[in-house]
Amino acid sequence: MQRPPVRVLGFTIFCLLLTALAYYGARWAENFPRQLAAATEAALEQRALQLRSQFFAMTNFQPRVRVRQRVLSETTANIAELAILEKDTEVQREFVHTWAGSTKTLRLRGKYRVKIGFNLLDRFEIQVEKGHHRILLPPATILSVEQREMKVEALENGYWNPISADDLETSVAALQQQARDQSRGLVTQAEENFTMRLRSQWDPRLEVVRVQP
């Protein structure tokens, strides 16, 4: 039996190798976009969870996380409100009333602790896309105005026009409302400070979007 020439055998092996390379190359080219997409998606998920963990470390609250258009995790919170600024404010109010020539005067001074932040029942969401991170926050609001001190600086009854319990109650409520009104300018400051804090810890290019509840 005559053996095939060496050149013929070598050419046959070369053709087989070339065919195998072409087959596996075609399979690789077919699977590569899917593998790349899967790797990109996994990287985005990892980044989203990292941001969620960082937000929790800052606030003890985990917002909803969305990767592209897919919700990766929902909101979880053990608290109902998130305070981002606390500040004491002092206000004074005077009530004067004259009836039948008899004047009564009540002057109060109070110190209140104002807390500004977010209602966690509103929409919070971290959105992660390729090369872009965004966080959706509701507008900040005054969460509470807590009385810390109360001083009666003047309490003068009219001869037949005495200060009543309703006068005192109304004045105290008005004083608290005055402290709230006086602190409204702090809301914008609190939002700006919180945005700067997020960007400094996450990414200076982080987009912060205010959404209505």
Short mmCIF file of N, CA, C and O in Angstrom, two decimals, residues 32-138:
data_model
loop_
_atom_site.label_atom_id
_atom_site.label_comp_id
_atom_site.label_asym_id
_atom_site.label_seq_id
_atom_site.Cartn_x
_atom_site.Cartn_y
_atom_site.Cartn_z
N PHE A 32 -19.37 36.88 21.22
CA PHE A 32 -18.66 38.00 21.85
C PHE A 32 -19.58 39.16 22.23
O PHE A 32 -19.49 39.66 23.35
N PRO A 33 -20.47 39.62 21.34
CA PRO A 33 -21.36 40.74 21.75
C PRO A 33 -22.22 40.40 22.97
O PRO A 33 -22.41 41.24 23.84
N ARG A 34 -22.70 39.14 23.02
CA ARG A 34 -23.51 38.73 24.16
C ARG A 34 -22.66 38.70 25.44
O ARG A 34 -23.12 39.13 26.50
N GLN A 35 -21.44 38.18 25.33
CA GLN A 35 -20.56 38.13 26.49
C GLN A 35 -20.17 39.54 26.94
O GLN A 35 -20.11 39.82 28.14
N LEU A 36 -19.92 40.41 25.96
CA LEU A 36 -19.58 41.79 26.30
C LEU A 36 -20.74 42.49 26.99
O LEU A 36 -20.56 43.20 27.98
N ALA A 37 -21.95 42.27 26.47
CA ALA A 37 -23.14 42.88 27.08
C ALA A 37 -23.35 42.37 28.49
O ALA A 37 -23.69 43.14 29.40
N ALA A 38 -23.12 41.05 28.68
CA ALA A 38 -23.29 40.47 30.02
C ALA A 38 -22.26 41.05 30.98
O ALA A 38 -22.58 41.36 32.14
N ALA A 39 -21.01 41.20 30.51
CA ALA A 39 -19.96 41.76 31.36
C ALA A 39 -20.27 43.22 31.70
O ALA A 39 -20.08 43.66 32.85
N THR A 40 -20.77 43.98 30.73
CA THR A 40 -21.13 45.37 30.97
C THR A 40 -22.27 45.47 31.97
O THR A 40 -22.25 46.31 32.88
N GLU A 41 -23.28 44.62 31.81
CA GLU A 41 -24.43 44.62 32.72
C GLU A 41 -23.99 44.27 34.14
O GLU A 41 -24.45 44.88 35.11
N ALA A 42 -23.11 43.29 34.25
CA ALA A 42 -22.62 42.89 35.58
C ALA A 42 -21.84 44.03 36.23
O ALA A 42 -21.96 44.28 37.43
N ALA A 43 -21.04 44.75 35.43
CA ALA A 43 -20.28 45.88 35.96
C ALA A 43 -21.22 47.00 36.42
O ALA A 43 -21.01 47.62 37.46
N LEU A 44 -22.29 47.24 35.66
CA LEU A 44 -23.26 48.27 36.04
C LEU A 44 -23.99 47.87 37.32
O LEU A 44 -24.24 48.71 38.20
N GLU A 45 -24.35 46.60 37.44
CA GLU A 45 -25.02 46.13 38.65
C GLU A 45 -24.11 46.30 39.87
O GLU A 45 -24.56 46.71 40.93
N GLN A 46 -22.84 45.95 39.70
CA GLN A 46 -21.89 46.08 40.80
C GLN A 46 -21.76 47.54 41.23
O GLN A 46 -21.73 47.85 42.42
N ARG A 47 -21.69 48.44 40.25
CA ARG A 47 -21.58 49.86 40.57
C ARG A 47 -22.85 50.37 41.26
O ARG A 47 -22.78 51.15 42.22
N ALA A 48 -24.00 49.92 40.79
CA ALA A 48 -25.27 50.35 41.38
C ALA A 48 -25.37 49.91 42.84
O ALA A 48 -25.77 50.69 43.71
N LEU A 49 -24.99 48.68 43.12
CA LEU A 49 -25.03 48.18 44.49
C LEU A 49 -24.01 48.89 45.37
O LEU A 49 -24.24 49.11 46.56
N GLN A 50 -22.89 49.26 44.77
CA GLN A 50 -21.88 50.02 45.51
C GLN A 50 -22.42 51.40 45.91
O GLN A 50 -22.26 51.84 47.06
N LEU A 51 -23.08 52.07 44.98
CA LEU A 51 -23.68 53.37 45.28
C LEU A 51 -24.77 53.24 46.34
O LEU A 51 -24.89 54.08 47.23
N ARG A 52 -25.55 52.20 46.24
CA ARG A 52 -26.61 51.96 47.22
C ARG A 52 -26.01 51.76 48.62
O ARG A 52 -26.52 52.29 49.61
N SER A 53 -24.92 51.01 48.68
CA SER A 53 -24.23 50.78 49.95
C SER A 53 -23.67 52.08 50.51
O SER A 53 -23.76 52.35 51.71
N GLN A 54 -23.10 52.92 49.65
CA GLN A 54 -22.57 54.20 50.09
C GLN A 54 -23.67 55.12 50.59
O GLN A 54 -23.51 55.84 51.59
N PHE A 55 -24.81 55.11 49.91
CA PHE A 55 -25.94 55.93 50.33
C PHE A 55 -26.45 55.45 51.69
O PHE A 55 -26.79 56.26 52.56
N PHE A 56 -26.48 54.15 51.90
CA PHE A 56 -26.91 53.60 53.18
C PHE A 56 -25.95 54.01 54.30
O PHE A 56 -26.39 54.33 55.41
N ALA A 57 -24.65 54.00 54.01
CA ALA A 57 -23.67 54.40 55.01
C ALA A 57 -23.85 55.86 55.40
O ALA A 57 -23.61 56.24 56.55
N MET A 58 -24.30 56.69 54.45
CA MET A 58 -24.52 58.11 54.73
C MET A 58 -25.82 58.37 55.48
O MET A 58 -25.88 59.25 56.34
N THR A 59 -26.85 57.59 55.17
CA THR A 59 -28.20 57.97 55.61
C THR A 59 -28.96 56.89 56.36
O THR A 59 -30.05 57.16 56.87
N ASN A 60 -28.44 55.68 56.41
CA ASN A 60 -29.16 54.54 57.01
C ASN A 60 -30.45 54.25 56.25
O ASN A 60 -31.45 53.82 56.84
N PHE A 61 -30.43 54.49 54.96
CA PHE A 61 -31.60 54.31 54.11
C PHE A 61 -31.14 53.80 52.75
O PHE A 61 -30.14 54.27 52.21
N GLN A 62 -31.86 52.83 52.18
CA GLN A 62 -31.52 52.25 50.89
C GLN A 62 -32.62 52.56 49.88
O GLN A 62 -33.73 52.03 49.99
N PRO A 63 -32.34 53.42 48.91
CA PRO A 63 -33.37 53.76 47.91
C PRO A 63 -33.48 52.69 46.84
O PRO A 63 -32.69 51.75 46.78
N ARG A 64 -34.47 52.83 45.98
CA ARG A 64 -34.60 51.95 44.83
C ARG A 64 -33.40 52.12 43.91
O ARG A 64 -32.87 53.22 43.76
N VAL A 65 -32.97 51.01 43.31
CA VAL A 65 -31.83 51.05 42.39
C VAL A 65 -32.29 50.53 41.04
O VAL A 65 -32.89 49.45 40.94
N ARG A 66 -32.00 51.31 40.00
CA ARG A 66 -32.38 50.93 38.64
C ARG A 66 -31.13 50.90 37.75
O ARG A 66 -30.36 51.87 37.72
N VAL A 67 -30.93 49.79 37.06
CA VAL A 67 -29.84 49.66 36.09
C VAL A 67 -30.46 49.68 34.70
O VAL A 67 -31.26 48.79 34.36
N ARG A 68 -30.12 50.69 33.93
CA ARG A 68 -30.79 50.96 32.65
C ARG A 68 -32.30 51.11 32.95
O ARG A 68 -32.70 51.99 33.67
N GLN A 69 -33.12 50.21 32.42
CA GLN A 69 -34.55 50.28 32.67
C GLN A 69 -35.04 49.20 33.62
O GLN A 69 -36.24 49.02 33.83
N ARG A 70 -34.11 48.46 34.21
CA ARG A 70 -34.47 47.31 35.06
C ARG A 70 -34.27 47.67 36.53
O ARG A 70 -33.20 48.15 36.92
N VAL A 71 -35.29 47.43 37.35
CA VAL A 71 -35.19 47.67 38.79
C VAL A 71 -34.39 46.53 39.42
O VAL A 71 -34.78 45.37 39.35
N LEU A 72 -33.25 46.90 40.00
CA LEU A 72 -32.38 45.90 40.61
C LEU A 72 -32.80 45.59 42.04
O LEU A 72 -32.74 44.45 42.49
N SER A 73 -33.22 46.60 42.78
CA SER A 73 -33.68 46.40 44.16
C SER A 73 -34.63 47.53 44.53
O SER A 73 -34.52 48.65 44.05
N GLU A 74 -35.56 47.21 45.41
CA GLU A 74 -36.56 48.18 45.83
C GLU A 74 -36.12 48.91 47.10
O GLU A 74 -35.14 48.53 47.74
N THR A 75 -36.88 49.92 47.45
CA THR A 75 -36.58 50.73 48.63
C THR A 75 -36.76 49.91 49.90
O THR A 75 -37.72 49.16 50.05
N THR A 76 -35.81 50.06 50.81
CA THR A 76 -35.95 49.48 52.16
C THR A 76 -35.55 50.55 53.16
O THR A 76 -34.52 51.20 53.01
N ALA A 77 -36.39 50.75 54.17
CA ALA A 77 -36.11 51.79 55.16
C ALA A 77 -36.70 51.40 56.50
O ALA A 77 -37.81 50.89 56.58
N ASN A 78 -35.93 51.64 57.55
CA ASN A 78 -36.41 51.43 58.91
C ASN A 78 -36.87 52.74 59.54
O ASN A 78 -37.29 52.76 60.70
N ILE A 79 -36.77 53.83 58.80
CA ILE A 79 -37.16 55.14 59.29
C ILE A 79 -38.12 55.77 58.28
O ILE A 79 -38.14 55.39 57.11
N ALA A 80 -38.91 56.72 58.73
CA ALA A 80 -39.90 57.36 57.85
C ALA A 80 -39.39 58.67 57.28
O ALA A 80 -39.87 59.13 56.25
N GLU A 81 -38.40 59.28 57.97
CA GLU A 81 -37.89 60.57 57.54
C GLU A 81 -36.36 60.58 57.60
O GLU A 81 -35.76 59.88 58.42
N LEU A 82 -35.78 61.38 56.75
CA LEU A 82 -34.33 61.50 56.69
C LEU A 82 -33.96 62.96 56.91
O LEU A 82 -34.20 63.81 56.05
N ALA A 83 -33.43 63.27 58.09
CA ALA A 83 -33.03 64.65 58.41
C ALA A 83 -31.62 64.89 57.87
O ALA A 83 -30.71 64.09 58.10
N ILE A 84 -31.44 65.99 57.15
CA ILE A 84 -30.13 66.33 56.59
C ILE A 84 -29.58 67.63 57.17
O ILE A 84 -28.43 67.99 56.91
N LEU A 85 -30.40 68.34 57.94
CA LEU A 85 -29.95 69.58 58.58
C LEU A 85 -30.78 69.84 59.82
O LEU A 85 -32.00 69.71 59.79
N GLU A 86 -30.10 70.17 60.93
CA GLU A 86 -30.77 70.58 62.16
C GLU A 86 -30.19 71.91 62.61
O GLU A 86 -28.97 72.09 62.61
N LYS A 87 -31.06 72.82 62.98
CA LYS A 87 -30.57 74.13 63.40
C LYS A 87 -31.53 74.74 64.42
O LYS A 87 -32.75 74.63 64.27
N ASP A 88 -30.97 75.38 65.44
CA ASP A 88 -31.78 76.05 66.44
C ASP A 88 -32.07 77.48 65.98
O ASP A 88 -31.20 78.17 65.43
N THR A 89 -33.29 77.91 66.22
CA THR A 89 -33.68 79.28 65.88
C THR A 89 -34.46 79.88 67.04
O THR A 89 -35.18 79.16 67.75
N GLU A 90 -34.30 81.17 67.24
CA GLU A 90 -34.96 81.85 68.35
C GLU A 90 -35.91 82.91 67.79
O GLU A 90 -35.55 83.67 66.88
N VAL A 91 -37.13 82.95 68.32
CA VAL A 91 -38.14 83.91 67.84
C VAL A 91 -38.85 84.54 69.03
O VAL A 91 -38.88 83.99 70.13
N GLN A 92 -39.45 85.69 68.77
CA GLN A 92 -40.18 86.43 69.80
C GLN A 92 -41.51 86.87 69.23
O GLN A 92 -41.63 87.21 68.06
N ARG A 93 -42.52 86.89 70.09
CA ARG A 93 -43.85 87.33 69.66
C ARG A 93 -44.52 88.08 70.81
O ARG A 93 -44.45 87.67 71.97
N GLU A 94 -45.18 89.17 70.43
CA GLU A 94 -45.90 89.98 71.42
C GLU A 94 -47.37 90.08 71.03
O GLU A 94 -47.70 90.34 69.87
N PHE A 95 -48.21 89.85 72.01
CA PHE A 95 -49.66 89.94 71.81
C PHE A 95 -50.19 91.05 72.72
O PHE A 95 -50.01 91.01 73.94
N VAL A 96 -50.83 92.04 72.09
CA VAL A 96 -51.40 93.16 72.83
C VAL A 96 -52.86 93.31 72.41
O VAL A 96 -53.16 93.34 71.21
N HIS A 97 -53.73 93.39 73.40
CA HIS A 97 -55.16 93.53 73.09
C HIS A 97 -55.80 94.51 74.08
O HIS A 97 -55.58 94.42 75.29
N THR A 98 -56.57 95.44 73.51
CA THR A 98 -57.24 96.44 74.34
C THR A 98 -58.76 96.31 74.18
O THR A 98 -59.27 96.21 73.05
N TRP A 99 -59.43 96.29 75.30
CA TRP A 99 -60.90 96.21 75.29
C TRP A 99 -61.45 97.13 76.38
O TRP A 99 -61.05 97.03 77.55
N ALA A 100 -62.31 98.04 75.95
CA ALA A 100 -62.96 98.98 76.89
C ALA A 100 -61.92 99.73 77.71
O ALA A 100 -62.08 99.93 78.92
N GLY A 101 -60.83 100.11 77.02
CA GLY A 101 -59.80 100.88 77.70
C GLY A 101 -58.87 100.06 78.56
O GLY A 101 -57.96 100.61 79.21
N SER A 102 -59.04 98.73 78.58
CA SER A 102 -58.20 97.86 79.40
C SER A 102 -57.31 97.04 78.46
O SER A 102 -57.80 96.36 77.57
N THR A 103 -56.01 97.12 78.67
CA THR A 103 -55.03 96.48 77.76
C THR A 103 -54.32 95.32 78.45
O THR A 103 -53.87 95.44 79.60
N LYS A 104 -54.23 94.22 77.73
CA LYS A 104 -53.45 93.09 78.21
C LYS A 104 -52.29 92.85 77.25
O LYS A 104 -52.40 93.06 76.04
N THR A 105 -51.17 92.40 77.78
CA THR A 105 -49.96 92.21 76.98
C THR A 105 -49.32 90.86 77.34
O THR A 105 -49.17 90.53 78.52
N LEU A 106 -48.96 90.15 76.30
CA LEU A 106 -48.26 88.87 76.48
C LEU A 106 -47.09 88.84 75.49
O LEU A 106 -47.29 88.96 74.28
N ARG A 107 -45.89 88.70 76.02
CA ARG A 107 -44.71 88.64 75.16
C ARG A 107 -43.93 87.36 75.48
O ARG A 107 -43.56 87.12 76.64
N LEU A 108 -43.71 86.55 74.43
CA LEU A 108 -43.04 85.26 74.59
C LEU A 108 -41.77 85.22 73.75
O LEU A 108 -41.71 85.80 72.66
N ARG A 109 -40.79 84.49 74.22
CA ARG A 109 -39.56 84.22 73.46
C ARG A 109 -39.32 82.71 73.51
O ARG A 109 -39.32 82.11 74.58
N GLY A 110 -39.14 82.12 72.35
CA GLY A 110 -38.94 80.67 72.29
C GLY A 110 -37.75 80.28 71.45
O GLY A 110 -37.37 80.99 70.50
N LYS A 111 -37.16 79.16 71.80
CA LYS A 111 -36.07 78.59 71.00
C LYS A 111 -36.56 77.24 70.48
O LYS A 111 -37.07 76.41 71.25
N TYR A 112 -36.39 77.04 69.18
CA TYR A 112 -36.89 75.83 68.52
C TYR A 112 -35.77 75.15 67.72
O TYR A 112 -34.90 75.84 67.16
N ARG A 113 -35.83 73.85 67.70
CA ARG A 113 -34.91 73.08 66.84
C ARG A 113 -35.65 72.67 65.57
O ARG A 113 -36.65 71.95 65.63
N VAL A 114 -35.15 73.14 64.47
CA VAL A 114 -35.78 72.89 63.17
C VAL A 114 -35.01 71.78 62.46
O VAL A 114 -33.79 71.85 62.33
N LYS A 115 -35.75 70.75 62.03
CA LYS A 115 -35.15 69.66 61.28
C LYS A 115 -35.66 69.71 59.84
O LYS A 115 -36.86 69.78 59.59
N ILE A 116 -34.70 69.65 58.91
CA ILE A 116 -35.01 69.71 57.48
C ILE A 116 -34.51 68.45 56.82
O ILE A 116 -33.41 67.97 57.14
N GLY A 117 -35.32 67.89 55.93
CA GLY A 117 -34.89 66.66 55.27
C GLY A 117 -35.92 66.16 54.29
O GLY A 117 -36.66 66.94 53.68
N PHE A 118 -36.01 64.83 54.18
CA PHE A 118 -36.86 64.20 53.18
C PHE A 118 -37.86 63.25 53.83
O PHE A 118 -37.54 62.58 54.82
N ASN A 119 -39.03 63.18 53.23
CA ASN A 119 -40.01 62.16 53.58
C ASN A 119 -39.67 60.90 52.78
O ASN A 119 -39.70 60.93 51.54
N LEU A 120 -39.35 59.80 53.43
CA LEU A 120 -38.88 58.61 52.74
C LEU A 120 -40.00 57.84 52.04
O LEU A 120 -39.73 56.85 51.37
N LEU A 121 -41.24 58.30 52.22
CA LEU A 121 -42.33 57.70 51.45
C LEU A 121 -42.37 58.26 50.03
O LEU A 121 -43.03 57.70 49.16
N ASP A 122 -41.66 59.37 49.81
CA ASP A 122 -41.58 59.95 48.47
C ASP A 122 -40.57 59.17 47.63
O ASP A 122 -39.90 58.27 48.12
N ARG A 123 -40.46 59.55 46.38
CA ARG A 123 -39.64 58.80 45.44
C ARG A 123 -38.15 59.07 45.63
O ARG A 123 -37.70 60.21 45.55
N PHE A 124 -37.40 58.00 45.89
CA PHE A 124 -35.94 58.04 45.90
C PHE A 124 -35.47 56.96 44.93
O PHE A 124 -35.96 55.83 44.97
N GLU A 125 -34.50 57.28 44.11
CA GLU A 125 -34.05 56.27 43.14
C GLU A 125 -32.64 56.57 42.66
O GLU A 125 -32.31 57.71 42.33
N ILE A 126 -31.81 55.53 42.63
CA ILE A 126 -30.48 55.61 42.01
C ILE A 126 -30.58 54.96 40.64
O ILE A 126 -31.04 53.83 40.52
N GLN A 127 -30.15 55.69 39.62
CA GLN A 127 -30.17 55.17 38.26
C GLN A 127 -28.74 55.09 37.72
O GLN A 127 -27.99 56.08 37.79
N VAL A 128 -28.39 53.92 37.21
CA VAL A 128 -27.04 53.69 36.69
C VAL A 128 -27.12 53.24 35.24
O VAL A 128 -27.83 52.29 34.92
N GLU A 129 -26.44 53.95 34.40
CA GLU A 129 -26.30 53.58 33.00
C GLU A 129 -24.81 53.64 32.65
O GLU A 129 -24.01 54.12 33.45
N LYS A 130 -24.46 53.17 31.49
CA LYS A 130 -23.05 53.16 31.10
C LYS A 130 -22.51 54.58 31.04
O LYS A 130 -22.99 55.42 30.30
N GLY A 131 -21.53 54.85 31.90
CA GLY A 131 -20.90 56.16 31.91
C GLY A 131 -21.73 57.26 32.53
O GLY A 131 -21.37 58.44 32.41
N HIS A 132 -22.83 56.92 33.21
CA HIS A 132 -23.70 57.97 33.74
C HIS A 132 -24.41 57.48 34.99
O HIS A 132 -24.98 56.38 35.00
N HIS A 133 -24.37 58.30 36.04
CA HIS A 133 -25.06 57.99 37.29
C HIS A 133 -26.00 59.14 37.62
O HIS A 133 -25.67 60.31 37.45
N ARG A 134 -27.18 58.80 38.12
CA ARG A 134 -28.18 59.81 38.44
C ARG A 134 -28.90 59.38 39.72
O ARG A 134 -29.13 58.20 39.95
N ILE A 135 -29.25 60.36 40.56
CA ILE A 135 -30.06 60.07 41.73
C ILE A 135 -31.27 60.99 41.72
O ILE A 135 -31.15 62.19 41.48
N LEU A 136 -32.44 60.41 41.93
CA LEU A 136 -33.70 61.15 41.96
C LEU A 136 -34.11 61.36 43.42
O LEU A 136 -34.20 60.39 44.19
N LEU A 137 -34.31 62.61 43.79
CA LEU A 137 -34.67 62.96 45.17
C LEU A 137 -35.92 63.83 45.15
O LEU A 137 -36.08 64.68 44.28
N PRO A 138 -36.78 63.68 46.16
CA PRO A 138 -37.90 64.63 46.30
C PRO A 138 -37.35 65.94 46.85
O PRO A 138 -36.24 66.00 47.37
#
